[in-house]
PDB file of C-alpha atoms and ligand atoms in Angstrom:
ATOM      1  CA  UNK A 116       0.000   0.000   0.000  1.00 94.00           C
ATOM      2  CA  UNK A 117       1.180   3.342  -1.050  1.00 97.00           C
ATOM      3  CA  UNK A 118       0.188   7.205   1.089  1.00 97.00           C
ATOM      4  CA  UNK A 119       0.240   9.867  -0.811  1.00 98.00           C
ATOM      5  CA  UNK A 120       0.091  12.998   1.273  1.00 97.00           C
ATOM      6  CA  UNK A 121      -1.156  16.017   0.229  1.00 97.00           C
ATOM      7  CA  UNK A 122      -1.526  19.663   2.393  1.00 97.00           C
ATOM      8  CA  UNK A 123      -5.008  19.814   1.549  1.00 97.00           C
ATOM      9  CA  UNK A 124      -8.169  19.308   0.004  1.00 97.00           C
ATOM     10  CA  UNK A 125      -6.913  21.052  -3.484  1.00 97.00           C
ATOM     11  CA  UNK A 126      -3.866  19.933  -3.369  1.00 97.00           C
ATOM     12  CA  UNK A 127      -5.186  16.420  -3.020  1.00 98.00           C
ATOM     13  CA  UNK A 128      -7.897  17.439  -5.956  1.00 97.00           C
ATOM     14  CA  UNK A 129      -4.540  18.286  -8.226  1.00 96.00           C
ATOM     15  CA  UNK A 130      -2.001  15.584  -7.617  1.00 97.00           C
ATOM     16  CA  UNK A 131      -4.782  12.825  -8.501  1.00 97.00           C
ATOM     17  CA  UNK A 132      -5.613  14.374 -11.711  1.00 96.00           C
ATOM     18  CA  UNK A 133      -2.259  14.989 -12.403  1.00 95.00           C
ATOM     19  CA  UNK A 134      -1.110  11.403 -11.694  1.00 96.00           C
ATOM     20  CA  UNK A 135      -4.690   9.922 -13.210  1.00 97.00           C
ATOM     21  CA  UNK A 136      -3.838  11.824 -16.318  1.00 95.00           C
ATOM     22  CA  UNK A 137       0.002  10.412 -16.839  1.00 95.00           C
ATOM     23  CA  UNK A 138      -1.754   6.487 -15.432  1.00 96.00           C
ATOM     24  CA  UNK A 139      -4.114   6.438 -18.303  1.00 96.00           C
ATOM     25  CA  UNK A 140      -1.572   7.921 -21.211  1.00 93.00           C
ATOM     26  CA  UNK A 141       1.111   5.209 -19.865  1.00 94.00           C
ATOM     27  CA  UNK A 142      -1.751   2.369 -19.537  1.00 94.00           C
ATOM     28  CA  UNK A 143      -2.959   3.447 -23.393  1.00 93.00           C
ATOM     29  CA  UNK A 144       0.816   3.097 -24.598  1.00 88.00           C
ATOM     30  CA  UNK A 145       0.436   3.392 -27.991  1.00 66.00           C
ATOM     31  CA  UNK A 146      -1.105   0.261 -28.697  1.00 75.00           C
ATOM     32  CA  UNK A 147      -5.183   0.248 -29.276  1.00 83.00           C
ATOM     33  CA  UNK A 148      -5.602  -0.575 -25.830  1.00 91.00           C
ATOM     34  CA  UNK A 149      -9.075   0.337 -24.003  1.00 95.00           C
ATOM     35  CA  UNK A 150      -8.200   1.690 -20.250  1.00 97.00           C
ATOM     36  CA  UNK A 151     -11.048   0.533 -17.872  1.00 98.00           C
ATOM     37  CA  UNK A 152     -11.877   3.409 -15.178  1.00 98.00           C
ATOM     38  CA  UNK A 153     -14.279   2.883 -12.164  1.00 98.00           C
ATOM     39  CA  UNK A 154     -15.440   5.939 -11.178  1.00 98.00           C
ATOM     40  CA  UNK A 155     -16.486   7.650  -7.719  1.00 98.00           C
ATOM     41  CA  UNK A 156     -19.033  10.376  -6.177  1.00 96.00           C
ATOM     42  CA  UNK A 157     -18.177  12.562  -3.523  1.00 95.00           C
ATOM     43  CA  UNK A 158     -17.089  16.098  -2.798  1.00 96.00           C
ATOM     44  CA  UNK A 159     -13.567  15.444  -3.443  1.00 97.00           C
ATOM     45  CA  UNK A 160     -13.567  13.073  -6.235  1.00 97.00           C
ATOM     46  CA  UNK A 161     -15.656  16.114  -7.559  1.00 97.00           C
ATOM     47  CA  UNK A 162     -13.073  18.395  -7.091  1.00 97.00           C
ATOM     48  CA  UNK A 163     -10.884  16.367  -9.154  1.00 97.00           C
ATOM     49  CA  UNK A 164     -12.907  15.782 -11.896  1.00 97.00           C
ATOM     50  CA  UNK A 165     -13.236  19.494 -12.146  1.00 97.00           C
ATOM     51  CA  UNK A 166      -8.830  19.326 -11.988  1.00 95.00           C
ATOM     52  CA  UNK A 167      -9.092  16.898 -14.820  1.00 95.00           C
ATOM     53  CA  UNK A 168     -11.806  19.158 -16.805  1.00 94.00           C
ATOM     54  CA  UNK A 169      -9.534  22.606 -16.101  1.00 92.00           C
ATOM     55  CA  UNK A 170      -6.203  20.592 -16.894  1.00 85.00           C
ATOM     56  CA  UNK A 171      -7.614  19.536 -20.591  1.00 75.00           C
ATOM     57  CA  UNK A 172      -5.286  22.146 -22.388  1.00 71.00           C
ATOM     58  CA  UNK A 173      -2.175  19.448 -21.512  1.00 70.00           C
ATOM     59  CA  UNK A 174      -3.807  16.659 -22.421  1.00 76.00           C
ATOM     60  CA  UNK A 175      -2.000  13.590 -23.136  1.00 86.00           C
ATOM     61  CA  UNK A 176      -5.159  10.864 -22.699  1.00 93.00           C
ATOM     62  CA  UNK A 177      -7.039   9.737 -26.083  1.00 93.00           C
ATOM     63  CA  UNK A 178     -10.326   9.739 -24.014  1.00 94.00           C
ATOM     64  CA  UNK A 179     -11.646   7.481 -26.974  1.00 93.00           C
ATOM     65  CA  UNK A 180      -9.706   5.031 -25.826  1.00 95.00           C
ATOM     66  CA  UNK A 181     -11.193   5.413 -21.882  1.00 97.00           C
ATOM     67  CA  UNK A 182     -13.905   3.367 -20.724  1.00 98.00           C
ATOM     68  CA  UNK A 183     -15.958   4.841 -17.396  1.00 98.00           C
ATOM     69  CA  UNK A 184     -18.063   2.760 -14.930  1.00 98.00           C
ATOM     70  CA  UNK A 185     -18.983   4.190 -11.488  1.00 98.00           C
ATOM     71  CA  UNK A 186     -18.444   2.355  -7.976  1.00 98.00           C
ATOM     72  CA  UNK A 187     -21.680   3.519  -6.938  1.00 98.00           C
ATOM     73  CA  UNK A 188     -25.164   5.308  -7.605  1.00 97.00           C
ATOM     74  CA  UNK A 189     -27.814   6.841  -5.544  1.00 97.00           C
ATOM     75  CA  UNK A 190     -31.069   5.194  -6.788  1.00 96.00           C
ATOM     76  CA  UNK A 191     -32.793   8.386  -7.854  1.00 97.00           C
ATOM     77  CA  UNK A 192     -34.461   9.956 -10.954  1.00 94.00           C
ATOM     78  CA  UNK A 193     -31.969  10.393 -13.905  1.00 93.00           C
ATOM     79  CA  UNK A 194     -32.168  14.169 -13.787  1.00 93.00           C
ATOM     80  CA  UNK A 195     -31.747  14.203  -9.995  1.00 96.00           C
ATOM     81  CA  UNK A 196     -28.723  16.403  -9.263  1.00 95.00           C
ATOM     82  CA  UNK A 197     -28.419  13.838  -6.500  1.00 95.00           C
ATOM     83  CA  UNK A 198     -26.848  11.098  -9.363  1.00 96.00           C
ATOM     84  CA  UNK A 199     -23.303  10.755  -9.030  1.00 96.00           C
ATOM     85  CA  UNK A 200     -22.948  10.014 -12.466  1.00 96.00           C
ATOM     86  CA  UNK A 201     -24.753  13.243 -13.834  1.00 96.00           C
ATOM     87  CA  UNK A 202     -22.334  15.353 -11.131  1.00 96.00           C
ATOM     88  CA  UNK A 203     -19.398  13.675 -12.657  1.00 97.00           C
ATOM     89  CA  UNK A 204     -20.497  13.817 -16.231  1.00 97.00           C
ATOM     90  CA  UNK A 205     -21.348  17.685 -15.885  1.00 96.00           C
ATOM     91  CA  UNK A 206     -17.975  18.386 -14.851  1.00 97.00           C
ATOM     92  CA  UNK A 207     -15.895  16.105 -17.074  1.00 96.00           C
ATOM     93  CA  UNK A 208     -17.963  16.472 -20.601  1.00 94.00           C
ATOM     94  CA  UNK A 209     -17.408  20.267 -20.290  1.00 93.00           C
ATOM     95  CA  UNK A 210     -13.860  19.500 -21.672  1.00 93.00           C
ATOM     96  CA  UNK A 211     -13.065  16.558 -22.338  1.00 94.00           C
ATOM     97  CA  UNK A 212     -14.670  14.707 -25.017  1.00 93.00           C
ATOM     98  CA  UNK A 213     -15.968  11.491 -23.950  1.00 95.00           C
ATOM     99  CA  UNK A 214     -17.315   8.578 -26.053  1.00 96.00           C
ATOM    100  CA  UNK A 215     -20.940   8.490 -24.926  1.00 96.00           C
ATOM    101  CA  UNK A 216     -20.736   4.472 -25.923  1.00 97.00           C
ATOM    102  CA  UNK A 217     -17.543   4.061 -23.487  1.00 98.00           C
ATOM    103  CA  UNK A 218     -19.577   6.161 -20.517  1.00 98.00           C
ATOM    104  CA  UNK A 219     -21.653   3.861 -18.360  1.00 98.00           C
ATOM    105  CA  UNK A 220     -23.351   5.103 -15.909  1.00 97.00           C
ATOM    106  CA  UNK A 221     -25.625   3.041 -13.594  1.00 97.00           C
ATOM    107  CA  UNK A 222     -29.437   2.499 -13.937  1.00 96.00           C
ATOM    108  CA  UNK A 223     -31.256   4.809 -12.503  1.00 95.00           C
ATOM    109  CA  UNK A 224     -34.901   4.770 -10.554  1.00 94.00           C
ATOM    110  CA  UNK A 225     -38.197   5.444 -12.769  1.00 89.00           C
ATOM    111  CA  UNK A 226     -36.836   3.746 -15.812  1.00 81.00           C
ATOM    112  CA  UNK A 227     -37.767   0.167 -16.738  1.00 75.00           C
ATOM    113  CA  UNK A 228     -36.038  -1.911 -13.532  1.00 80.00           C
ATOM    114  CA  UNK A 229     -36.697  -1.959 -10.453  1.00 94.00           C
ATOM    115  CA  UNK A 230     -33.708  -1.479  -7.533  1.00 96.00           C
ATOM    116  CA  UNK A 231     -32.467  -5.565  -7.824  1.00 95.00           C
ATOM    117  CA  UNK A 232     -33.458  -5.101 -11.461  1.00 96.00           C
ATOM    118  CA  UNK A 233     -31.490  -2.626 -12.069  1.00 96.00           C
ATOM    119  CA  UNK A 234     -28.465  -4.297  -9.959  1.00 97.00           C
ATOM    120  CA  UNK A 235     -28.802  -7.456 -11.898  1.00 97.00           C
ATOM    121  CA  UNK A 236     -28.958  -5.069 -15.695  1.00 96.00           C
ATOM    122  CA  UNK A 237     -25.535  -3.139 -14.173  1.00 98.00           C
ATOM    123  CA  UNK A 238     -23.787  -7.035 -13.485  1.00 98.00           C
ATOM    124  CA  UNK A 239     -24.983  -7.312 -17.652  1.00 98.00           C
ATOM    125  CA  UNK A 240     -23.265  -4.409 -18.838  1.00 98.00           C
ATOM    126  CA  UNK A 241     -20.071  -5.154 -16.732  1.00 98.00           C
ATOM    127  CA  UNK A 242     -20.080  -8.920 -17.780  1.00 98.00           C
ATOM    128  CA  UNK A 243     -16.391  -9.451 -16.409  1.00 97.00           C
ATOM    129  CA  UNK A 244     -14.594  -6.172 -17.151  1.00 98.00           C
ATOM    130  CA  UNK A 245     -11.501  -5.925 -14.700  1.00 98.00           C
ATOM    131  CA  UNK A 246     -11.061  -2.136 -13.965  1.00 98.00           C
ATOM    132  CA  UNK A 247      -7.113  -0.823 -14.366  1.00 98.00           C
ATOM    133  CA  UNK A 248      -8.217   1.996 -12.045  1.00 98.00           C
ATOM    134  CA  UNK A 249     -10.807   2.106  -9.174  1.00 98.00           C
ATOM    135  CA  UNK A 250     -10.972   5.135  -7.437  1.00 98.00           C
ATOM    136  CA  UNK A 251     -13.491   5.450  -4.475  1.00 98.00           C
ATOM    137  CA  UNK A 252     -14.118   8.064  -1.638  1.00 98.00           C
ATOM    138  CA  UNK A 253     -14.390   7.228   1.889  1.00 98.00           C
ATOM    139  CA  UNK A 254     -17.321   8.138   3.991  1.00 98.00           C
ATOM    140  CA  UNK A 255     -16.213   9.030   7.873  1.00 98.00           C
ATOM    141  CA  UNK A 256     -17.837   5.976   8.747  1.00 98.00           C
ATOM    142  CA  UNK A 257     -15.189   4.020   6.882  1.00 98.00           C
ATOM    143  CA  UNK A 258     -17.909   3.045   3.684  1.00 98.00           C
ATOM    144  CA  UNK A 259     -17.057   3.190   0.239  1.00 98.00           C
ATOM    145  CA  UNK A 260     -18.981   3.011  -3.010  1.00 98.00           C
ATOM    146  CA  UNK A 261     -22.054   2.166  -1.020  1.00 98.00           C
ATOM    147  CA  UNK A 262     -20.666  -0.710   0.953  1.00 98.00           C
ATOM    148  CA  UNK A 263     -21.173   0.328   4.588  1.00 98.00           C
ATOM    149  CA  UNK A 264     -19.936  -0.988   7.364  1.00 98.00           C
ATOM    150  CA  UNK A 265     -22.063  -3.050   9.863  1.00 96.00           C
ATOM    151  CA  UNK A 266     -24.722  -3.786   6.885  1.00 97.00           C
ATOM    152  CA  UNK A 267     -25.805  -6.211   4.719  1.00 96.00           C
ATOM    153  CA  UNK A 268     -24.033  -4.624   2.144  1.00 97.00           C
ATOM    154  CA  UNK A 269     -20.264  -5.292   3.842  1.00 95.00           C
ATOM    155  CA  UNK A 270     -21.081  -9.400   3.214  1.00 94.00           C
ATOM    156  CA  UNK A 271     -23.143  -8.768  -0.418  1.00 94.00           C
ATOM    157  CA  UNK A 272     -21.433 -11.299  -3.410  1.00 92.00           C
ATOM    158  CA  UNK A 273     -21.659 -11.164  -6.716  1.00 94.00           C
ATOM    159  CA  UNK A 274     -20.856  -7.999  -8.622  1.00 97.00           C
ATOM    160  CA  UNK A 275     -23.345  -5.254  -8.239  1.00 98.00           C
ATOM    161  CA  UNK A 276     -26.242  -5.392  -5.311  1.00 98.00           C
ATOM    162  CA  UNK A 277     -29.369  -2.784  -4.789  1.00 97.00           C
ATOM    163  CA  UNK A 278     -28.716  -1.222  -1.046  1.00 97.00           C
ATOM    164  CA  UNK A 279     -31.631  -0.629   0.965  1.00 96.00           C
ATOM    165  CA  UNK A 280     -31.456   1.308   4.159  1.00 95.00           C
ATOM    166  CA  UNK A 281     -28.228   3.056   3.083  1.00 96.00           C
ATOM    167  CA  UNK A 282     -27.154   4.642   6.879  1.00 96.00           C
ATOM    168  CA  UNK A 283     -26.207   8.069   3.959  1.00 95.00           C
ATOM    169  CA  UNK A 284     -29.297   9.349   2.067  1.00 95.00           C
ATOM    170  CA  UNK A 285     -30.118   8.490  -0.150  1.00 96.00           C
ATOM    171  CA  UNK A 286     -31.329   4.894   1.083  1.00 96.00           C
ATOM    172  CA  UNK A 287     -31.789   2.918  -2.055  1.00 97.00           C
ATOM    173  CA  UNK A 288     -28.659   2.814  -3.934  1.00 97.00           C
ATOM    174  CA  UNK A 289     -26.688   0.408  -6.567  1.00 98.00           C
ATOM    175  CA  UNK A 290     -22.984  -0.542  -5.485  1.00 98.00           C
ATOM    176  CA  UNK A 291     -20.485  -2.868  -7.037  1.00 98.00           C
ATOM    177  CA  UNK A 292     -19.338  -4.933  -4.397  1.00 98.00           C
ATOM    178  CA  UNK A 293     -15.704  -5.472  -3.392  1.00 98.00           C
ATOM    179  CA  UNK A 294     -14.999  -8.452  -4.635  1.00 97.00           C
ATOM    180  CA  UNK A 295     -15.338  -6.903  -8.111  1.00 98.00           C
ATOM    181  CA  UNK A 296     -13.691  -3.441  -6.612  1.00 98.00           C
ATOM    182  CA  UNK A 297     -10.719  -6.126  -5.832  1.00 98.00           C
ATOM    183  CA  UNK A 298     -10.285  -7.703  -8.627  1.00 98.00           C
ATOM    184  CA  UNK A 299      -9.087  -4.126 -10.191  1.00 98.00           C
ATOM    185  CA  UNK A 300      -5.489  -3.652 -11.001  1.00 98.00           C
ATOM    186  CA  UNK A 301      -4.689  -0.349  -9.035  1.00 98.00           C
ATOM    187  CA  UNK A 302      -7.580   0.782  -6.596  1.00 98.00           C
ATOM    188  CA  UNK A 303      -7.077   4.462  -5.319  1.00 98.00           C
ATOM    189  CA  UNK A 304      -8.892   5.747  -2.061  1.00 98.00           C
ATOM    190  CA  UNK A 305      -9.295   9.465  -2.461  1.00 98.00           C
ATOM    191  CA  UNK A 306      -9.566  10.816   1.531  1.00 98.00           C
ATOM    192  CA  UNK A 307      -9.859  14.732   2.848  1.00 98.00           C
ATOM    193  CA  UNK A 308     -11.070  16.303   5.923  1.00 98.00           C
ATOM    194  CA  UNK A 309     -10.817  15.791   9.587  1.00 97.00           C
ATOM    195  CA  UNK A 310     -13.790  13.897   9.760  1.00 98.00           C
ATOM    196  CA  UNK A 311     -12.463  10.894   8.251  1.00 98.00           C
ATOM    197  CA  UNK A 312      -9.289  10.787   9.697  1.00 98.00           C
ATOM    198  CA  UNK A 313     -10.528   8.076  12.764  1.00 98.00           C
ATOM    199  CA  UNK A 314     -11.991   5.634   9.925  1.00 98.00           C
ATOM    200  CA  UNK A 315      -8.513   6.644   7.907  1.00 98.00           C
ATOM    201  CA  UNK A 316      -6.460   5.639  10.165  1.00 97.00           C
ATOM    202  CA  UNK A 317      -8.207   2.255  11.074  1.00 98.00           C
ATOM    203  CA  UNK A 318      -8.766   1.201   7.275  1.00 98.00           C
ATOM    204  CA  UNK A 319      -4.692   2.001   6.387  1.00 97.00           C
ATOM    205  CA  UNK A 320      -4.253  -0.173   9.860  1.00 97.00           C
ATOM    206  CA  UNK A 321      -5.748  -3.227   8.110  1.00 95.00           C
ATOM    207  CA  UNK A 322      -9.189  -2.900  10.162  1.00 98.00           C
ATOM    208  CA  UNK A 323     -11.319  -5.419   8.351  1.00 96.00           C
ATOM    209  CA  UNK A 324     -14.614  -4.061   9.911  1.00 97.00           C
ATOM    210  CA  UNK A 325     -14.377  -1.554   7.811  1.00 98.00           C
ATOM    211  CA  UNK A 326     -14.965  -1.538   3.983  1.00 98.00           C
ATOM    212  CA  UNK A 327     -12.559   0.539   3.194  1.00 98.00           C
ATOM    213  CA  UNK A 328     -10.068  -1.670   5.136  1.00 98.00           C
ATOM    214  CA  UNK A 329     -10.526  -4.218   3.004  1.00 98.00           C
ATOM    215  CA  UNK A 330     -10.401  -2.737  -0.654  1.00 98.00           C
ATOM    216  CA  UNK A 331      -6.978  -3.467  -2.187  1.00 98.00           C
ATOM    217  CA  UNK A 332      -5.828  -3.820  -5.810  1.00 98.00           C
ATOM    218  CA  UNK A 333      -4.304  -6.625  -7.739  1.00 98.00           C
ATOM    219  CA  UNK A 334      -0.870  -4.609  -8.384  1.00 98.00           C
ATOM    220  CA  UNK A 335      -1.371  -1.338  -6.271  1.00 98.00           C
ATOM    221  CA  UNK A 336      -3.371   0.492  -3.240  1.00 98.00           C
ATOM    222  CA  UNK A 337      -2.867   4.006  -3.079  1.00 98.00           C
ATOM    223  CA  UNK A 338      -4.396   6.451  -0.460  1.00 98.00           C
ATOM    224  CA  UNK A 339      -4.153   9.450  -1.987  1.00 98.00           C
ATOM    225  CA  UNK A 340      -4.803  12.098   1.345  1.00 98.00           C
ATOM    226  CA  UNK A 341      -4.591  14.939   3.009  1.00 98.00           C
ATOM    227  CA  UNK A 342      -3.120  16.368   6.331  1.00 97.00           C
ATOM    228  CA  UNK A 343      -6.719  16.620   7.716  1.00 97.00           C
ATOM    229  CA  UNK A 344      -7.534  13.010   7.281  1.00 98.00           C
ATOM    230  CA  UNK A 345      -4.127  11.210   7.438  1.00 96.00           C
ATOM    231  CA  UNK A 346      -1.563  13.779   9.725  1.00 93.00           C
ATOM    232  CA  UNK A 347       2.147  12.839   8.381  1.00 83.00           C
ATOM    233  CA  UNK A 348       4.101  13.050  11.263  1.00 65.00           C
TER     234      UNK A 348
HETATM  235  O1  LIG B  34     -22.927   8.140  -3.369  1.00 65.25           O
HETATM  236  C1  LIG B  34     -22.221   8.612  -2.517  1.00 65.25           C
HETATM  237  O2  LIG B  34     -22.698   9.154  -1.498  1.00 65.25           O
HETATM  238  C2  LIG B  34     -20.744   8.569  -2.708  1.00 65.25           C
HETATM  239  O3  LIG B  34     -20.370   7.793  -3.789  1.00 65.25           O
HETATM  240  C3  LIG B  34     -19.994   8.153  -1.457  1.00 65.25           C
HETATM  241  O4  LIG B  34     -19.684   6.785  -1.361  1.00 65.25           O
HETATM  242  C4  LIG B  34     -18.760   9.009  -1.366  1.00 65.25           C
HETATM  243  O5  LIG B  34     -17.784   8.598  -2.279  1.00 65.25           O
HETATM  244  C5  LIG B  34     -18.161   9.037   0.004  1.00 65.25           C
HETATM  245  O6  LIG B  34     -19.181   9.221   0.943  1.00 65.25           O
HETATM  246  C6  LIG B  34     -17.155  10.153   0.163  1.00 65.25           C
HETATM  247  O7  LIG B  34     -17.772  11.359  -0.179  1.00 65.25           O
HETATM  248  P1  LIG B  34     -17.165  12.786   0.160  1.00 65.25           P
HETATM  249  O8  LIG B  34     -15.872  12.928  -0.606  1.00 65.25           O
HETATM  250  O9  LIG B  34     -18.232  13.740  -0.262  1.00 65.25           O
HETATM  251  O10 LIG B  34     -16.949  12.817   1.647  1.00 65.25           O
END
C-alpha cells in the first residue's frame, strides 16, 4: 500500500488528476488498448474531476480510448442532481470529449427496472470487465462506493447489489461490491477532511470491519490524502 500525502483538500484534488492523467496515457501506450476506469461520487472526487476538466489544455489521454463505470449510484431519478454520475459527467464532458458508448453510468430509478433489477442489468453491462483503475471516496464511517460498514451490504457477493437502508441518504442505492472493486489492477482511495481521519487511520491499519479496510488492488493500493484526514508526522 502506497500514502500519498497532500496539504489539503486542493492539493489532493490536483495531484490525482495529475497522476490519473500520466496512469491512463502510460496504460494506453500506444497500442489500441481500451483503459477501464471505475469511477467515484463525492465532494472530493468532484473536485478532481473538475482538476481533470480545467487541466484539458495538456492533455495527453485519447479519451476514446477510456472506458468509465462508477463504484456507486444513488437510486434516484436520472435528472436528480443527486446522481453521481450526472455530477461527474457535468464536470468532465465540459472539456473533455468522452465517447458516450464508453460512458456507463448506472441504472437509474423510474426507468424500466426496479432497484435488484437494475443491480442485476448493471452485473450485464459489466459482464467481467476488470477495472485498471478504481478510485473510491471514503465516507467518515469508513464506507465506500455504497458498501457500509455493519450492513448487509459489507457481506453482499456477486458484482453489483441494490442497497436498501443506506445509513447516507439516499437509502436505495446500486454498489459494485468489493470483490469486483478487488479484482481491479490499481484501486485508489481518495480521503480529505478531519472527519475521516478516525476511519482513515483504522482502514490504512488493516481494520477489516471496515470496507474501506478491506479494498486493495491486484498490483497497487494508493491512499491518496490529506493532512486533515491522514496527519504525516
Ligand atoms: O454516493 C455517494 O454518497 C458517494 O459515492 C460516497 O460513497 C462518497 O464517495 C463518500 O461518501 C465520500 O464522499 P465525500 O468525498 O463527499 O466525503
Amino acid at each position: 500500500m502506497t500514502v500519498v500525502s497532500c496539504t489539503d483538500a486542493d492539493d489532493l484534488a490536483a495531484t490525482v488528476a495529475h497522476q490519473l492523467r500520466r496512469s491512463l496515457s502510460q496504460l494506453q501506450g500506444d497500442q489500441d488498448r481500451v483503459v477501464q476506469v471505475c469511477l467515484t461520487g463525492g465532494r472530493i472526487a468532484n473536485r478532481m474531476y473538475q482538476q481533470l476538466a480545467d487541466g484539458q489544455g495538456d492533455n495527453t489521454v485519447d479519451w476514446k480510448r477510456v472506458e468509465f463505470w462508477w463504484g456507486d449510484e444513488r437510486f434516484v431519478a436520472t435528472e436528480s442532481p443527486d446522481r453521481n454520475a450526472g455530477q461527474t459527467l457535468a464536470l468532465l464532458a465540459a472539456t473533455i470529449p468522452l465517447d458516450p458508448a464508453k460512458v456507463h453510468p448506472m441504472p437509474a430509478e423510474g426507468g424500466l427496472a426496479d432497484l435488484n433489477q437494475a443491480a442485476v442489468q448493471y452485473a450485464t453491462e459489466l459482464g467481467d470487465t476488470r477495472f485498471d483503475i478504481c478510485l473510491l471516496g471514503m465516507g467518515p464511517d469508513g464506507h465506500v462506493a455504497s458498501v457500509f460498514p455493519d450492513h448487509p451490504s459489507s457481506a453482499a457477493s456477486g458484482s453489483v447489489i441494490g442497497v436498501t437502508d443506506s445509513p447516507k441518504p439516499p437509502p436505495e442505492r446500486l454498489s459494485l461490491t468489493l470483490s469486483v472493486i478487488n479484482k481491479s489492477a490499481e484501486v485508489w482511495l481518495i480521503v480529505a477532511g478531519d472527519e475521516k481521519a478516525p476511519a482513515a487511520a483504522r482502514a490504512i491499519a488493516g481494520d477489516r470491519d471496515l470496507p474501506a479496510g478491506r479494498v486493495k488492488g491486484r498490483l497497487r493500493t494508493v491512499w491518496f490524502v490529506d493532512q486533515a484526514a491522514v496527519p504525516s508526522r
